[in-house]
Amino acid sequence: ADILNMSFGSYAESSTLKLALENAYNPSILVGAAGNDKIKIGPCLFCAPLFPGAYNYVLGIEDFTGIYDNYDQDGPVYSAYSESLLNYELAAPGTGIMSTIPGGGYAPLTGTSMATPLVSGALALYKQQKPDESNELIFGTLINTSTPNVDFLAAIETEPIPELAVLSSIQRDTINSQNGNGFLQPGETIEILPLIKNYWGPTDDVRVGIEFAEFEDTS
């Protein structure tokens, strides 16, 4: 299948499902619901990621109304999960969506399980227009043209440009026999280890710098 719609999820992670989706990512675009419990993806107290939508190789879909759905508190690119980089990436209409129902007929249904197939269906049309784009470029295009609702027309018409993003970072004050207390103090030598990704158009020149904010202590 070129596109896998996954209107299901669990807060308990399945190693079997994860392995299957890692294998499926190469030939397929993976789309998963964010869930309907109004829970932050985290990490924080009373937070939890919903799998498989939270995986960084799955397009996690929220309802753009944000009334009931789980949500990514730090946006679709940065992740406080520094190793697994869990995120929900897109938002789409999920409230009062007409759907077929068991036994025949139609009814308006609500949930991220309704928003997710709308994105999956639109992705099928997108792939017809741009069949040669990689999954990474598609992810970047959909994220960078969202307003915050996903906008497939804008995604089809846009021209990708390089877009650097800090996915996560680690700050350490442990070298040179320093105290390692986690506070960045005057006179210390600090290691800053950012994980940078070009989240959109290709480039052969990537540069990263560090700048002090207006009232920070430059010592």
mmCIF file of C-alpha atoms in Angstrom:
data_model
loop_
_atom_site.group_PDB
_atom_site.id
_atom_site.type_symbol
_atom_site.label_atom_id
_atom_site.label_comp_id
_atom_site.label_asym_id
_atom_site.label_seq_id
_atom_site.Cartn_x
_atom_site.Cartn_y
_atom_site.Cartn_z
ATOM 1 C CA ALA A 1 0.000 0.000 0.000
ATOM 2 C CA ASP A 2 1.286 3.476 -0.886
ATOM 3 C CA ILE A 3 -0.553 5.108 2.037
ATOM 4 C CA LEU A 4 -1.498 3.539 5.370
ATOM 5 C CA ASN A 5 -4.321 5.191 7.319
ATOM 6 C CA MET A 6 -4.216 4.264 10.999
ATOM 7 C CA SER A 7 -7.288 5.526 12.846
ATOM 8 C CA PHE A 8 -6.269 3.652 15.971
ATOM 9 C CA GLY A 9 -3.803 4.028 18.776
ATOM 10 C CA SER A 10 -2.619 3.040 22.228
ATOM 11 C CA TYR A 11 -0.596 4.648 25.018
ATOM 12 C CA ALA A 12 1.104 1.266 25.419
ATOM 13 C CA GLU A 13 3.867 0.867 22.850
ATOM 14 C CA SER A 14 3.941 -2.342 20.784
ATOM 15 C CA SER A 15 7.380 -3.462 19.599
ATOM 16 C CA THR A 16 5.690 -5.644 16.962
ATOM 17 C CA LEU A 17 3.748 -2.711 15.506
ATOM 18 C CA LYS A 18 6.799 -0.438 15.674
ATOM 19 C CA LEU A 19 8.927 -2.924 13.732
ATOM 20 C CA ALA A 20 6.201 -3.406 11.124
ATOM 21 C CA LEU A 21 5.874 0.356 10.601
ATOM 22 C CA GLU A 22 9.630 0.883 10.420
ATOM 23 C CA ASN A 23 9.635 -1.630 7.560
ATOM 24 C CA ALA A 24 6.552 -0.038 5.976
ATOM 25 C CA TYR A 25 8.004 3.490 6.010
ATOM 26 C CA ASN A 26 10.259 2.852 3.017
ATOM 27 C CA PRO A 27 7.486 2.033 0.479
ATOM 28 C CA SER A 28 4.571 3.827 2.185
ATOM 29 C CA ILE A 29 3.406 7.098 3.737
ATOM 30 C CA LEU A 30 2.172 6.415 7.275
ATOM 31 C CA VAL A 31 -0.684 8.459 8.767
ATOM 32 C CA GLY A 32 -1.892 8.012 12.365
ATOM 33 C CA ALA A 33 -4.480 9.562 14.683
ATOM 34 C CA ALA A 34 -3.298 11.628 17.661
ATOM 35 C CA GLY A 35 -6.155 10.490 19.960
ATOM 36 C CA ASN A 36 -9.098 12.170 21.646
ATOM 37 C CA ASP A 37 -8.260 12.527 25.353
ATOM 38 C CA LYS A 38 -6.888 16.107 25.293
ATOM 39 C CA ILE A 39 -3.534 14.825 26.551
ATOM 40 C CA LYS A 40 -0.218 16.499 25.764
ATOM 41 C CA ILE A 41 2.333 14.342 23.993
ATOM 42 C CA GLY A 42 4.837 15.261 26.720
ATOM 43 C CA PRO A 43 7.140 14.445 28.318
ATOM 44 C CA CYS A 44 5.495 15.914 31.415
ATOM 45 C CA LEU A 45 3.287 14.924 34.338
ATOM 46 C CA PHE A 46 -0.018 13.412 33.132
ATOM 47 C CA CYS A 47 1.286 13.473 29.526
ATOM 48 C CA ALA A 48 1.620 10.518 27.170
ATOM 49 C CA PRO A 49 2.308 9.920 23.480
ATOM 50 C CA LEU A 50 -0.271 7.924 21.526
ATOM 51 C CA PHE A 51 1.273 5.280 19.287
ATOM 52 C CA PRO A 52 1.658 4.910 16.361
ATOM 53 C CA GLY A 53 0.710 8.541 15.597
ATOM 54 C CA ALA A 54 3.512 9.881 17.819
ATOM 55 C CA TYR A 55 6.347 8.203 15.909
ATOM 56 C CA ASN A 56 8.450 10.674 13.939
ATOM 57 C CA TYR A 57 8.060 8.597 10.754
ATOM 58 C CA VAL A 58 4.255 8.670 11.053
ATOM 59 C CA LEU A 59 2.233 11.793 10.242
ATOM 60 C CA GLY A 60 0.363 12.285 13.536
ATOM 61 C CA ILE A 61 -2.985 14.039 12.931
ATOM 62 C CA GLU A 62 -4.786 16.299 15.419
ATOM 63 C CA ASP A 63 -8.230 17.874 14.962
ATOM 64 C CA PHE A 64 -7.519 21.509 14.159
ATOM 65 C CA THR A 65 -10.342 22.678 16.455
ATOM 66 C CA GLY A 66 -8.322 21.391 19.426
ATOM 67 C CA ILE A 67 -11.422 20.907 21.571
ATOM 68 C CA TYR A 68 -10.934 17.284 22.569
ATOM 69 C CA ASP A 69 -7.871 15.980 20.762
ATOM 70 C CA ASN A 70 -4.446 15.058 22.044
ATOM 71 C CA TYR A 71 -1.867 17.635 21.042
ATOM 72 C CA ASP A 72 1.821 18.353 20.667
ATOM 73 C CA GLN A 73 2.624 21.187 23.066
ATOM 74 C CA ASP A 74 5.933 22.147 21.423
ATOM 75 C CA GLY A 75 4.927 21.964 17.780
ATOM 76 C CA PRO A 76 5.434 19.527 14.901
ATOM 77 C CA VAL A 77 9.235 19.835 14.568
ATOM 78 C CA TYR A 78 10.905 20.253 17.978
ATOM 79 C CA SER A 79 10.636 17.308 20.353
ATOM 80 C CA ALA A 80 11.447 17.121 24.053
ATOM 81 C CA TYR A 81 11.884 13.377 23.494
ATOM 82 C CA SER A 82 15.545 13.816 22.545
ATOM 83 C CA GLU A 83 16.127 10.188 21.502
ATOM 84 C CA SER A 84 12.828 9.048 19.954
ATOM 85 C CA LEU A 85 11.751 12.521 18.669
ATOM 86 C CA LEU A 86 8.038 11.868 19.143
ATOM 87 C CA ASN A 87 5.677 14.366 17.479
ATOM 88 C CA TYR A 88 2.219 14.983 16.065
ATOM 89 C CA GLU A 89 2.792 16.837 12.809
ATOM 90 C CA LEU A 90 -0.502 18.001 11.251
ATOM 91 C CA ALA A 91 -4.034 19.161 12.042
ATOM 92 C CA ALA A 92 -7.130 18.559 9.915
ATOM 93 C CA PRO A 93 -10.937 18.801 10.277
ATOM 94 C CA GLY A 94 -12.208 16.052 12.578
ATOM 95 C CA THR A 95 -15.481 17.374 14.019
ATOM 96 C CA GLY A 96 -18.856 16.479 12.485
ATOM 97 C CA ILE A 97 -17.357 14.601 9.539
ATOM 98 C CA MET A 98 -19.852 12.608 7.452
ATOM 99 C CA SER A 99 -19.000 8.927 7.399
ATOM 100 C CA THR A 100 -20.487 5.583 6.507
ATOM 101 C CA ILE A 101 -21.711 3.636 9.561
ATOM 102 C CA PRO A 102 -22.274 -0.050 10.357
ATOM 103 C CA GLY A 103 -25.551 -1.340 8.967
ATOM 104 C CA GLY A 104 -25.574 1.175 6.122
ATOM 105 C CA GLY A 105 -26.201 4.895 5.805
ATOM 106 C CA TYR A 106 -24.269 7.937 6.962
ATOM 107 C CA ALA A 107 -23.772 9.918 10.146
ATOM 108 C CA PRO A 108 -21.584 12.818 11.348
ATOM 109 C CA LEU A 109 -18.728 11.488 13.493
ATOM 110 C CA THR A 110 -16.085 13.293 15.532
ATOM 111 C CA GLY A 111 -12.524 12.377 16.475
ATOM 112 C CA THR A 112 -8.970 12.370 15.209
ATOM 113 C CA SER A 113 -9.920 9.065 13.588
ATOM 114 C CA MET A 114 -11.998 11.203 11.222
ATOM 115 C CA ALA A 115 -9.267 13.787 10.594
ATOM 116 C CA THR A 116 -6.706 11.094 9.817
ATOM 117 C CA PRO A 117 -8.434 9.543 6.759
ATOM 118 C CA LEU A 118 -9.052 13.029 5.320
ATOM 119 C CA VAL A 119 -5.281 13.555 5.313
ATOM 120 C CA SER A 120 -4.693 10.064 3.916
ATOM 121 C CA GLY A 121 -7.146 10.650 1.077
ATOM 122 C CA ALA A 122 -5.641 14.047 0.267
ATOM 123 C CA LEU A 123 -2.181 12.481 0.265
ATOM 124 C CA ALA A 124 -3.334 10.124 -2.482
ATOM 125 C CA LEU A 125 -4.246 13.161 -4.606
ATOM 126 C CA TYR A 126 -0.965 14.875 -3.653
ATOM 127 C CA LYS A 127 1.048 11.833 -4.775
ATOM 128 C CA GLN A 128 -0.707 11.949 -8.145
ATOM 129 C CA GLN A 129 0.524 15.517 -8.594
ATOM 130 C CA LYS A 130 4.031 14.921 -7.222
ATOM 131 C CA PRO A 131 4.759 11.189 -7.517
ATOM 132 C CA ASP A 132 8.546 11.477 -7.162
ATOM 133 C CA GLU A 133 8.741 13.321 -3.833
ATOM 134 C CA SER A 134 10.310 11.526 -0.880
ATOM 135 C CA ASN A 135 8.436 11.014 2.382
ATOM 136 C CA GLU A 136 10.792 13.483 4.086
ATOM 137 C CA LEU A 137 10.046 16.214 1.544
ATOM 138 C CA ILE A 138 6.296 15.552 1.777
ATOM 139 C CA PHE A 139 6.426 15.785 5.588
ATOM 140 C CA GLY A 140 8.319 19.080 5.388
ATOM 141 C CA THR A 141 6.008 20.547 2.757
ATOM 142 C CA LEU A 142 2.820 19.697 4.657
ATOM 143 C CA ILE A 143 4.220 21.034 7.945
ATOM 144 C CA ASN A 144 5.586 24.251 6.476
ATOM 145 C CA THR A 145 2.413 25.130 4.543
ATOM 146 C CA SER A 146 -0.007 24.431 7.437
ATOM 147 C CA THR A 147 -1.854 27.479 8.827
ATOM 148 C CA PRO A 148 -2.138 25.561 11.307
ATOM 149 C CA ASN A 149 -4.755 23.491 9.474
ATOM 150 C CA VAL A 150 -3.166 21.360 6.757
ATOM 151 C CA ASP A 151 -3.442 23.058 3.345
ATOM 152 C CA PHE A 152 -2.931 20.634 0.467
ATOM 153 C CA LEU A 153 -3.419 23.222 -2.264
ATOM 154 C CA ALA A 154 -0.660 25.357 -0.766
ATOM 155 C CA ALA A 155 1.493 22.239 -0.396
ATOM 156 C CA ILE A 156 1.056 21.353 -4.080
ATOM 157 C CA GLU A 157 1.754 24.894 -5.280
ATOM 158 C CA THR A 158 4.684 25.780 -3.013
ATOM 159 C CA GLU A 159 8.372 25.593 -3.908
ATOM 160 C CA PRO A 160 10.364 23.942 -1.088
ATOM 161 C CA ILE A 161 13.190 25.958 0.465
ATOM 162 C CA PRO A 162 15.778 24.852 3.041
ATOM 163 C CA GLU A 163 14.334 25.069 6.572
ATOM 164 C CA LEU A 164 16.649 24.245 9.473
ATOM 165 C CA ALA A 165 15.086 23.234 12.764
ATOM 166 C CA VAL A 166 16.447 22.299 16.186
ATOM 167 C CA LEU A 167 14.854 18.937 16.950
ATOM 168 C CA SER A 168 16.423 18.650 20.387
ATOM 169 C CA SER A 169 19.487 19.789 22.314
ATOM 170 C CA ILE A 170 21.607 18.726 25.262
ATOM 171 C CA GLN A 171 23.561 21.161 27.481
ATOM 172 C CA ARG A 172 26.310 19.785 29.735
ATOM 173 C CA ASP A 173 28.610 21.378 32.315
ATOM 174 C CA THR A 174 30.578 18.233 33.100
ATOM 175 C CA ILE A 175 33.895 18.748 31.246
ATOM 176 C CA ASN A 176 37.060 20.144 32.877
ATOM 177 C CA SER A 177 36.022 18.678 36.270
ATOM 178 C CA GLN A 178 33.119 21.125 36.603
ATOM 179 C CA ASN A 179 30.283 20.565 39.043
ATOM 180 C CA GLY A 180 27.817 19.035 36.573
ATOM 181 C CA ASN A 181 24.839 20.509 38.423
ATOM 182 C CA GLY A 182 22.946 21.280 35.213
ATOM 183 C CA PHE A 183 23.027 25.067 35.725
ATOM 184 C CA LEU A 184 24.944 27.173 33.207
ATOM 185 C CA GLN A 185 27.055 29.418 35.464
ATOM 186 C CA PRO A 186 29.551 32.223 34.750
ATOM 187 C CA GLY A 187 33.060 30.943 34.083
ATOM 188 C CA GLU A 188 31.963 27.440 33.103
ATOM 189 C CA THR A 189 32.738 25.772 29.810
ATOM 190 C CA ILE A 190 29.462 24.466 28.382
ATOM 191 C CA GLU A 191 28.943 21.727 25.829
ATOM 192 C CA ILE A 192 25.905 22.346 23.633
ATOM 193 C CA LEU A 193 24.895 19.373 21.504
ATOM 194 C CA PRO A 194 22.036 20.301 19.147
ATOM 195 C CA LEU A 195 20.314 17.882 16.809
ATOM 196 C CA ILE A 196 19.665 19.899 13.655
ATOM 197 C CA LYS A 197 17.585 18.763 10.701
ATOM 198 C CA ASN A 198 16.889 20.406 7.390
ATOM 199 C CA TYR A 199 13.135 19.967 7.450
ATOM 200 C CA TRP A 200 12.316 20.958 3.915
ATOM 201 C CA GLY A 201 14.054 21.813 0.628
ATOM 202 C CA PRO A 202 17.483 20.349 -0.216
ATOM 203 C CA THR A 203 20.670 22.347 0.295
ATOM 204 C CA ASP A 204 24.419 21.726 0.156
ATOM 205 C CA ASP A 205 25.366 24.499 2.621
ATOM 206 C CA VAL A 206 24.216 24.196 6.229
ATOM 207 C CA ARG A 207 25.504 26.482 8.996
ATOM 208 C CA VAL A 208 24.591 26.652 12.679
ATOM 209 C CA GLY A 209 25.472 29.445 15.098
ATOM 210 C CA ILE A 210 24.836 30.454 18.712
ATOM 211 C CA GLU A 211 23.702 33.928 19.746
ATOM 212 C CA PHE A 212 23.184 35.406 23.220
ATOM 213 C CA ALA A 213 19.761 36.864 23.960
ATOM 214 C CA GLU A 214 19.492 40.522 24.969
ATOM 215 C CA PHE A 215 19.815 40.190 28.755
ATOM 216 C CA GLU A 216 21.856 36.992 29.037
ATOM 217 C CA ASP A 217 25.154 36.890 30.939
ATOM 218 C CA THR A 218 27.847 36.533 28.248
ATOM 219 C CA SER A 219 30.484 35.465 30.802
#
